[in-house]
PDB file of C-alpha atoms in Angstrom:
ATOM      1  CA  UNK A   1     108.823  87.431  79.783  1.00  0.00           C
ATOM      2  CA  UNK A   2     107.668  91.137  79.449  1.00  0.00           C
ATOM      3  CA  UNK A   3     107.177  91.588  83.715  1.00  0.00           C
ATOM      4  CA  UNK A   4     110.375  90.125  84.213  1.00  0.00           C
ATOM      5  CA  UNK A   5     112.227  93.516  84.694  1.00  0.00           C
ATOM      6  CA  UNK A   6     109.824  94.860  87.050  1.00  0.00           C
ATOM      7  CA  UNK A   7     109.938  91.495  89.042  1.00  0.00           C
ATOM      8  CA  UNK A   8     114.082  91.886  88.901  1.00  0.00           C
ATOM      9  CA  UNK A   9     113.656  95.388  90.137  1.00  0.00           C
ATOM     10  CA  UNK A  10     111.438  94.705  92.618  1.00  0.00           C
ATOM     11  CA  UNK A  11     114.080  91.951  94.220  1.00  0.00           C
ATOM     12  CA  UNK A  12     116.641  94.179  93.873  1.00  0.00           C
ATOM     13  CA  UNK A  13     114.654  96.657  96.276  1.00  0.00           C
ATOM     14  CA  UNK A  14     113.348  94.580  98.653  1.00  0.00           C
ATOM     15  CA  UNK A  15     115.999  94.609 100.968  1.00  0.00           C
ATOM     16  CA  UNK A  16     115.343  98.331 101.312  1.00  0.00           C
ATOM     17  CA  UNK A  17     111.607  97.777 102.182  1.00  0.00           C
ATOM     18  CA  UNK A  18     109.674  96.589 105.073  1.00  0.00           C
ATOM     19  CA  UNK A  19     106.626  95.424 104.140  1.00  0.00           C
ATOM     20  CA  UNK A  20     103.230  97.355 104.869  1.00  0.00           C
ATOM     21  CA  UNK A  21      99.970  96.286 102.840  1.00  0.00           C
ATOM     22  CA  UNK A  22      99.107  93.963 100.035  1.00  0.00           C
ATOM     23  CA  UNK A  23      95.534  95.636  98.275  1.00  0.00           C
ATOM     24  CA  UNK A  24      93.332  93.137  96.066  1.00  0.00           C
ATOM     25  CA  UNK A  25      90.719  93.834  94.348  1.00  0.00           C
ATOM     26  CA  UNK A  26      88.158  91.779  92.427  1.00  0.00           C
ATOM     27  CA  UNK A  27      85.483  92.543  89.919  1.00  0.00           C
ATOM     28  CA  UNK A  28      83.266  90.070  86.783  1.00  0.00           C
ATOM     29  CA  UNK A  29      86.598  90.864  84.384  1.00  0.00           C
ATOM     30  CA  UNK A  30      89.520  92.383  86.196  1.00  0.00           C
ATOM     31  CA  UNK A  31      91.879  91.543  89.380  1.00  0.00           C
ATOM     32  CA  UNK A  32      94.244  93.784  90.771  1.00  0.00           C
ATOM     33  CA  UNK A  33      96.918  93.824  92.994  1.00  0.00           C
ATOM     34  CA  UNK A  34      99.043  96.454  95.021  1.00  0.00           C
ATOM     35  CA  UNK A  35     102.065  95.973  97.176  1.00  0.00           C
ATOM     36  CA  UNK A  36     103.725  98.490  99.267  1.00  0.00           C
ATOM     37  CA  UNK A  37     106.326  98.466 100.715  1.00  0.00           C
ATOM     38  CA  UNK A  38     107.599 101.399 103.721  1.00  0.00           C
ATOM     39  CA  UNK A  39     110.906 102.665 102.710  1.00  0.00           C
ATOM     40  CA  UNK A  40     113.068 104.899 105.571  1.00  0.00           C
ATOM     41  CA  UNK A  41     110.606 104.588 108.223  1.00  0.00           C
ATOM     42  CA  UNK A  42     107.045 105.511 107.361  1.00  0.00           C
ATOM     43  CA  UNK A  43     108.195 108.556 105.301  1.00  0.00           C
ATOM     44  CA  UNK A  44     108.322 107.346 101.909  1.00  0.00           C
ATOM     45  CA  UNK A  45     106.446 103.942 100.167  1.00  0.00           C
ATOM     46  CA  UNK A  46     107.499 101.859  96.868  1.00  0.00           C
ATOM     47  CA  UNK A  47     104.162 100.521  95.336  1.00  0.00           C
ATOM     48  CA  UNK A  48     104.214  97.347  93.307  1.00  0.00           C
ATOM     49  CA  UNK A  49     100.996  97.171  90.985  1.00  0.00           C
ATOM     50  CA  UNK A  50      98.927  94.653  88.870  1.00  0.00           C
ATOM     51  CA  UNK A  51      95.753  94.998  86.968  1.00  0.00           C
ATOM     52  CA  UNK A  52      94.596  91.852  84.644  1.00  0.00           C
ATOM     53  CA  UNK A  53      91.395  92.814  82.329  1.00  0.00           C
ATOM     54  CA  UNK A  54      90.074  89.435  81.045  1.00  0.00           C
ATOM     55  CA  UNK A  55      89.767  90.950  77.674  1.00  0.00           C
ATOM     56  CA  UNK A  56      91.641  94.134  77.633  1.00  0.00           C
ATOM     57  CA  UNK A  57      95.034  93.331  78.827  1.00  0.00           C
ATOM     58  CA  UNK A  58      97.457  94.281  81.747  1.00  0.00           C
ATOM     59  CA  UNK A  59      98.523  97.280  83.400  1.00  0.00           C
ATOM     60  CA  UNK A  60     101.600  97.163  85.756  1.00  0.00           C
ATOM     61  CA  UNK A  61     103.009  99.330  87.758  1.00  0.00           C
ATOM     62  CA  UNK A  62     106.163 100.690  89.638  1.00  0.00           C
ATOM     63  CA  UNK A  63     105.954 104.031  92.204  1.00  0.00           C
ATOM     64  CA  UNK A  64     107.560 106.086  94.577  1.00  0.00           C
ATOM     65  CA  UNK A  65     105.338 108.053  97.031  1.00  0.00           C
ATOM     66  CA  UNK A  66     105.706 110.142 100.066  1.00  0.00           C
ATOM     67  CA  UNK A  67     102.929 109.419 102.221  1.00  0.00           C
ATOM     68  CA  UNK A  68     101.827 111.767 105.594  1.00  0.00           C
ATOM     69  CA  UNK A  69      99.335 110.442 108.040  1.00  0.00           C
ATOM     70  CA  UNK A  70      97.675 112.457 110.508  1.00  0.00           C
ATOM     71  CA  UNK A  71      95.457 110.844 113.041  1.00  0.00           C
ATOM     72  CA  UNK A  72      95.137 106.677 112.534  1.00  0.00           C
ATOM     73  CA  UNK A  73      92.687 106.747 109.885  1.00  0.00           C
ATOM     74  CA  UNK A  74      93.766 109.548 107.719  1.00  0.00           C
ATOM     75  CA  UNK A  75      96.318 109.512 104.756  1.00  0.00           C
ATOM     76  CA  UNK A  76      97.569 111.472 101.812  1.00  0.00           C
ATOM     77  CA  UNK A  77     100.321 110.316  99.699  1.00  0.00           C
ATOM     78  CA  UNK A  78     101.674 111.885  96.495  1.00  0.00           C
ATOM     79  CA  UNK A  79     104.482 110.601  94.385  1.00  0.00           C
ATOM     80  CA  UNK A  80     105.189 108.748  90.728  1.00  0.00           C
ATOM     81  CA  UNK A  81     105.113 105.978  89.028  1.00  0.00           C
ATOM     82  CA  UNK A  82     106.466 103.980  86.104  1.00  0.00           C
ATOM     83  CA  UNK A  83     103.358 102.391  84.332  1.00  0.00           C
ATOM     84  CA  UNK A  84     103.709  99.677  81.774  1.00  0.00           C
ATOM     85  CA  UNK A  85     100.445  99.243  79.484  1.00  0.00           C
ATOM     86  CA  UNK A  86      99.952  95.655  77.550  1.00  0.00           C
ATOM     87  CA  UNK A  87      97.024  95.248  75.312  1.00  0.00           C
ATOM     88  CA  UNK A  88      96.495  93.959  72.046  1.00  0.00           C
ATOM     89  CA  UNK A  89      95.785  97.512  70.350  1.00  0.00           C
ATOM     90  CA  UNK A  90      99.063  98.712  71.434  1.00  0.00           C
ATOM     91  CA  UNK A  91     101.592  98.580  74.322  1.00  0.00           C
ATOM     92  CA  UNK A  92     102.518 101.715  75.633  1.00  0.00           C
ATOM     93  CA  UNK A  93     104.931 103.058  78.916  1.00  0.00           C
ATOM     94  CA  UNK A  94     104.383 105.911  81.057  1.00  0.00           C
ATOM     95  CA  UNK A  95     105.459 107.942  83.793  1.00  0.00           C
ATOM     96  CA  UNK A  96     102.233 109.125  86.159  1.00  0.00           C
ATOM     97  CA  UNK A  97     102.220 111.618  88.354  1.00  0.00           C
ATOM     98  CA  UNK A  98      99.657 111.998  91.451  1.00  0.00           C
ATOM     99  CA  UNK A  99      98.312 110.063  94.551  1.00  0.00           C
ATOM    100  CA  UNK A 100      96.069 108.779  97.214  1.00  0.00           C
ATOM    101  CA  UNK A 101      93.908 109.930 100.012  1.00  0.00           C
ATOM    102  CA  UNK A 102      91.682 108.215 102.846  1.00  0.00           C
ATOM    103  CA  UNK A 103      89.934 109.689 105.075  1.00  0.00           C
ATOM    104  CA  UNK A 104      88.267 108.139 108.152  1.00  0.00           C
ATOM    105  CA  UNK A 105      84.820 109.373 109.490  1.00  0.00           C
ATOM    106  CA  UNK A 106      85.167 111.389 112.561  1.00  0.00           C
ATOM    107  CA  UNK A 107      81.561 109.693 113.816  1.00  0.00           C
ATOM    108  CA  UNK A 108      82.815 106.108 113.046  1.00  0.00           C
ATOM    109  CA  UNK A 109      85.830 105.878 112.715  1.00  0.00           C
ATOM    110  CA  UNK A 110      85.773 102.220 111.198  1.00  0.00           C
ATOM    111  CA  UNK A 111      84.539 103.538 108.044  1.00  0.00           C
ATOM    112  CA  UNK A 112      87.087 105.226 105.266  1.00  0.00           C
ATOM    113  CA  UNK A 113      86.814 106.868 102.423  1.00  0.00           C
ATOM    114  CA  UNK A 114      89.312 106.781  99.682  1.00  0.00           C
ATOM    115  CA  UNK A 115      90.406 107.729  96.270  1.00  0.00           C
ATOM    116  CA  UNK A 116      93.542 107.800  93.951  1.00  0.00           C
ATOM    117  CA  UNK A 117      94.310 109.779  90.847  1.00  0.00           C
ATOM    118  CA  UNK A 118      97.320 109.187  88.654  1.00  0.00           C
ATOM    119  CA  UNK A 119      97.826 110.906  85.286  1.00  0.00           C
ATOM    120  CA  UNK A 120     100.291 110.642  82.908  1.00  0.00           C
ATOM    121  CA  UNK A 121      99.783 113.511  79.520  1.00  0.00           C
ATOM    122  CA  UNK A 122     101.447 113.134  76.291  1.00  0.00           C
ATOM    123  CA  UNK A 123     104.661 114.191  77.144  1.00  0.00           C
ATOM    124  CA  UNK A 124     105.303 111.470  79.476  1.00  0.00           C
ATOM    125  CA  UNK A 125     103.726 108.767  77.714  1.00  0.00           C
ATOM    126  CA  UNK A 126     105.522 106.423  74.950  1.00  0.00           C
ATOM    127  CA  UNK A 127     103.629 104.379  72.836  1.00  0.00           C
ATOM    128  CA  UNK A 128     100.174 106.636  73.712  1.00  0.00           C
ATOM    129  CA  UNK A 129      99.180 110.052  74.181  1.00  0.00           C
ATOM    130  CA  UNK A 130      97.622 109.803  77.799  1.00  0.00           C
ATOM    131  CA  UNK A 131      97.108 107.680  80.942  1.00  0.00           C
ATOM    132  CA  UNK A 132      94.736 107.981  83.380  1.00  0.00           C
ATOM    133  CA  UNK A 133      94.133 105.553  85.910  1.00  0.00           C
ATOM    134  CA  UNK A 134      91.050 107.643  89.176  1.00  0.00           C
ATOM    135  CA  UNK A 135      88.787 105.525  91.677  1.00  0.00           C
ATOM    136  CA  UNK A 136      87.155 105.689  94.851  1.00  0.00           C
ATOM    137  CA  UNK A 137      86.301 103.241  97.638  1.00  0.00           C
ATOM    138  CA  UNK A 138      84.617 103.204 100.771  1.00  0.00           C
ATOM    139  CA  UNK A 139      85.774 100.553 103.176  1.00  0.00           C
ATOM    140  CA  UNK A 140      85.038  99.097 106.442  1.00  0.00           C
ATOM    141  CA  UNK A 141      88.023  98.064 109.152  1.00  0.00           C
ATOM    142  CA  UNK A 142      87.133  94.683 109.712  1.00  0.00           C
ATOM    143  CA  UNK A 143      90.135  93.881 111.960  1.00  0.00           C
ATOM    144  CA  UNK A 144      92.945  96.083 113.180  1.00  0.00           C
ATOM    145  CA  UNK A 145      94.918  95.040 110.209  1.00  0.00           C
ATOM    146  CA  UNK A 146      92.372  94.341 108.031  1.00  0.00           C
ATOM    147  CA  UNK A 147      89.918  96.737 105.835  1.00  0.00           C
ATOM    148  CA  UNK A 148      87.339  95.472 103.491  1.00  0.00           C
ATOM    149  CA  UNK A 149      85.836  97.790 100.451  1.00  0.00           C
ATOM    150  CA  UNK A 150      83.620  98.248  97.792  1.00  0.00           C
ATOM    151  CA  UNK A 151      84.964 100.602  94.987  1.00  0.00           C
ATOM    152  CA  UNK A 152      85.165 102.005  91.603  1.00  0.00           C
ATOM    153  CA  UNK A 153      88.023 102.624  89.288  1.00  0.00           C
ATOM    154  CA  UNK A 154      88.586 103.792  85.514  1.00  0.00           C
ATOM    155  CA  UNK A 155      92.057 103.131  84.101  1.00  0.00           C
ATOM    156  CA  UNK A 156      92.441 104.750  80.767  1.00  0.00           C
ATOM    157  CA  UNK A 157      94.878 105.169  77.905  1.00  0.00           C
ATOM    158  CA  UNK A 158      94.780 107.511  75.236  1.00  0.00           C
ATOM    159  CA  UNK A 159      95.942 106.429  71.786  1.00  0.00           C
ATOM    160  CA  UNK A 160      96.236 108.731  68.115  1.00  0.00           C
ATOM    161  CA  UNK A 161      93.206 109.158  66.213  1.00  0.00           C
ATOM    162  CA  UNK A 162      90.666 109.940  69.447  1.00  0.00           C
ATOM    163  CA  UNK A 163      91.001 106.102  70.392  1.00  0.00           C
ATOM    164  CA  UNK A 164      90.493 105.531  74.298  1.00  0.00           C
ATOM    165  CA  UNK A 165      90.914 102.252  75.490  1.00  0.00           C
ATOM    166  CA  UNK A 166      89.179 101.775  78.690  1.00  0.00           C
ATOM    167  CA  UNK A 167      91.765  99.030  80.671  1.00  0.00           C
ATOM    168  CA  UNK A 168      89.367  99.358  83.605  1.00  0.00           C
ATOM    169  CA  UNK A 169      85.929 100.071  84.060  1.00  0.00           C
ATOM    170  CA  UNK A 170      84.471  98.757  87.031  1.00  0.00           C
ATOM    171  CA  UNK A 171      82.752  98.528  90.255  1.00  0.00           C
ATOM    172  CA  UNK A 172      84.750  96.215  92.062  1.00  0.00           C
ATOM    173  CA  UNK A 173      85.312  94.450  96.137  1.00  0.00           C
ATOM    174  CA  UNK A 174      88.261  94.165  97.860  1.00  0.00           C
ATOM    175  CA  UNK A 175      90.367  94.158 100.636  1.00  0.00           C
ATOM    176  CA  UNK A 176      93.601  95.735 102.209  1.00  0.00           C
ATOM    177  CA  UNK A 177      96.131  93.683 104.299  1.00  0.00           C
ATOM    178  CA  UNK A 178      98.496  95.253 106.601  1.00  0.00           C
ATOM    179  CA  UNK A 179     101.627  93.583 108.080  1.00  0.00           C
TER     180      UNK A 179
END
């Protein structure tokens, strides 16, 4: 039931959104998914994300970002995410700021390098001291509307007394499908 608020909010906003992409990641211990919908044409995106670690718990995100593309393969997005952290140590919530970057290689346009960074310091975090989610990936556009990739992702929550809880620290494979 703890995710009911996120599902309800998503259903409430779904008529405003147009489907854009579904990103799926898989490693030995983690499954992650991100659904991104375009708002107001292509100037803003709403993201719904979820990570499940078989031992370390879950992270759910709801984000809003503005995106700018230059060319067919390059894009930069900046925004904010509401983050819910659910684990055996302590549940927490955060407002993270950050963004993501994707760059196509000029000599090989189907090959893309990407990354993301989301940061929440103590002032925007409740139940924890800080939150950090960052990752990099190298992808190949196998289909016109589909990319496969290999990447690394680190999601960490800092609690009081110097306890750092890693929700994810893995190499993963994934695919991003565009609609």
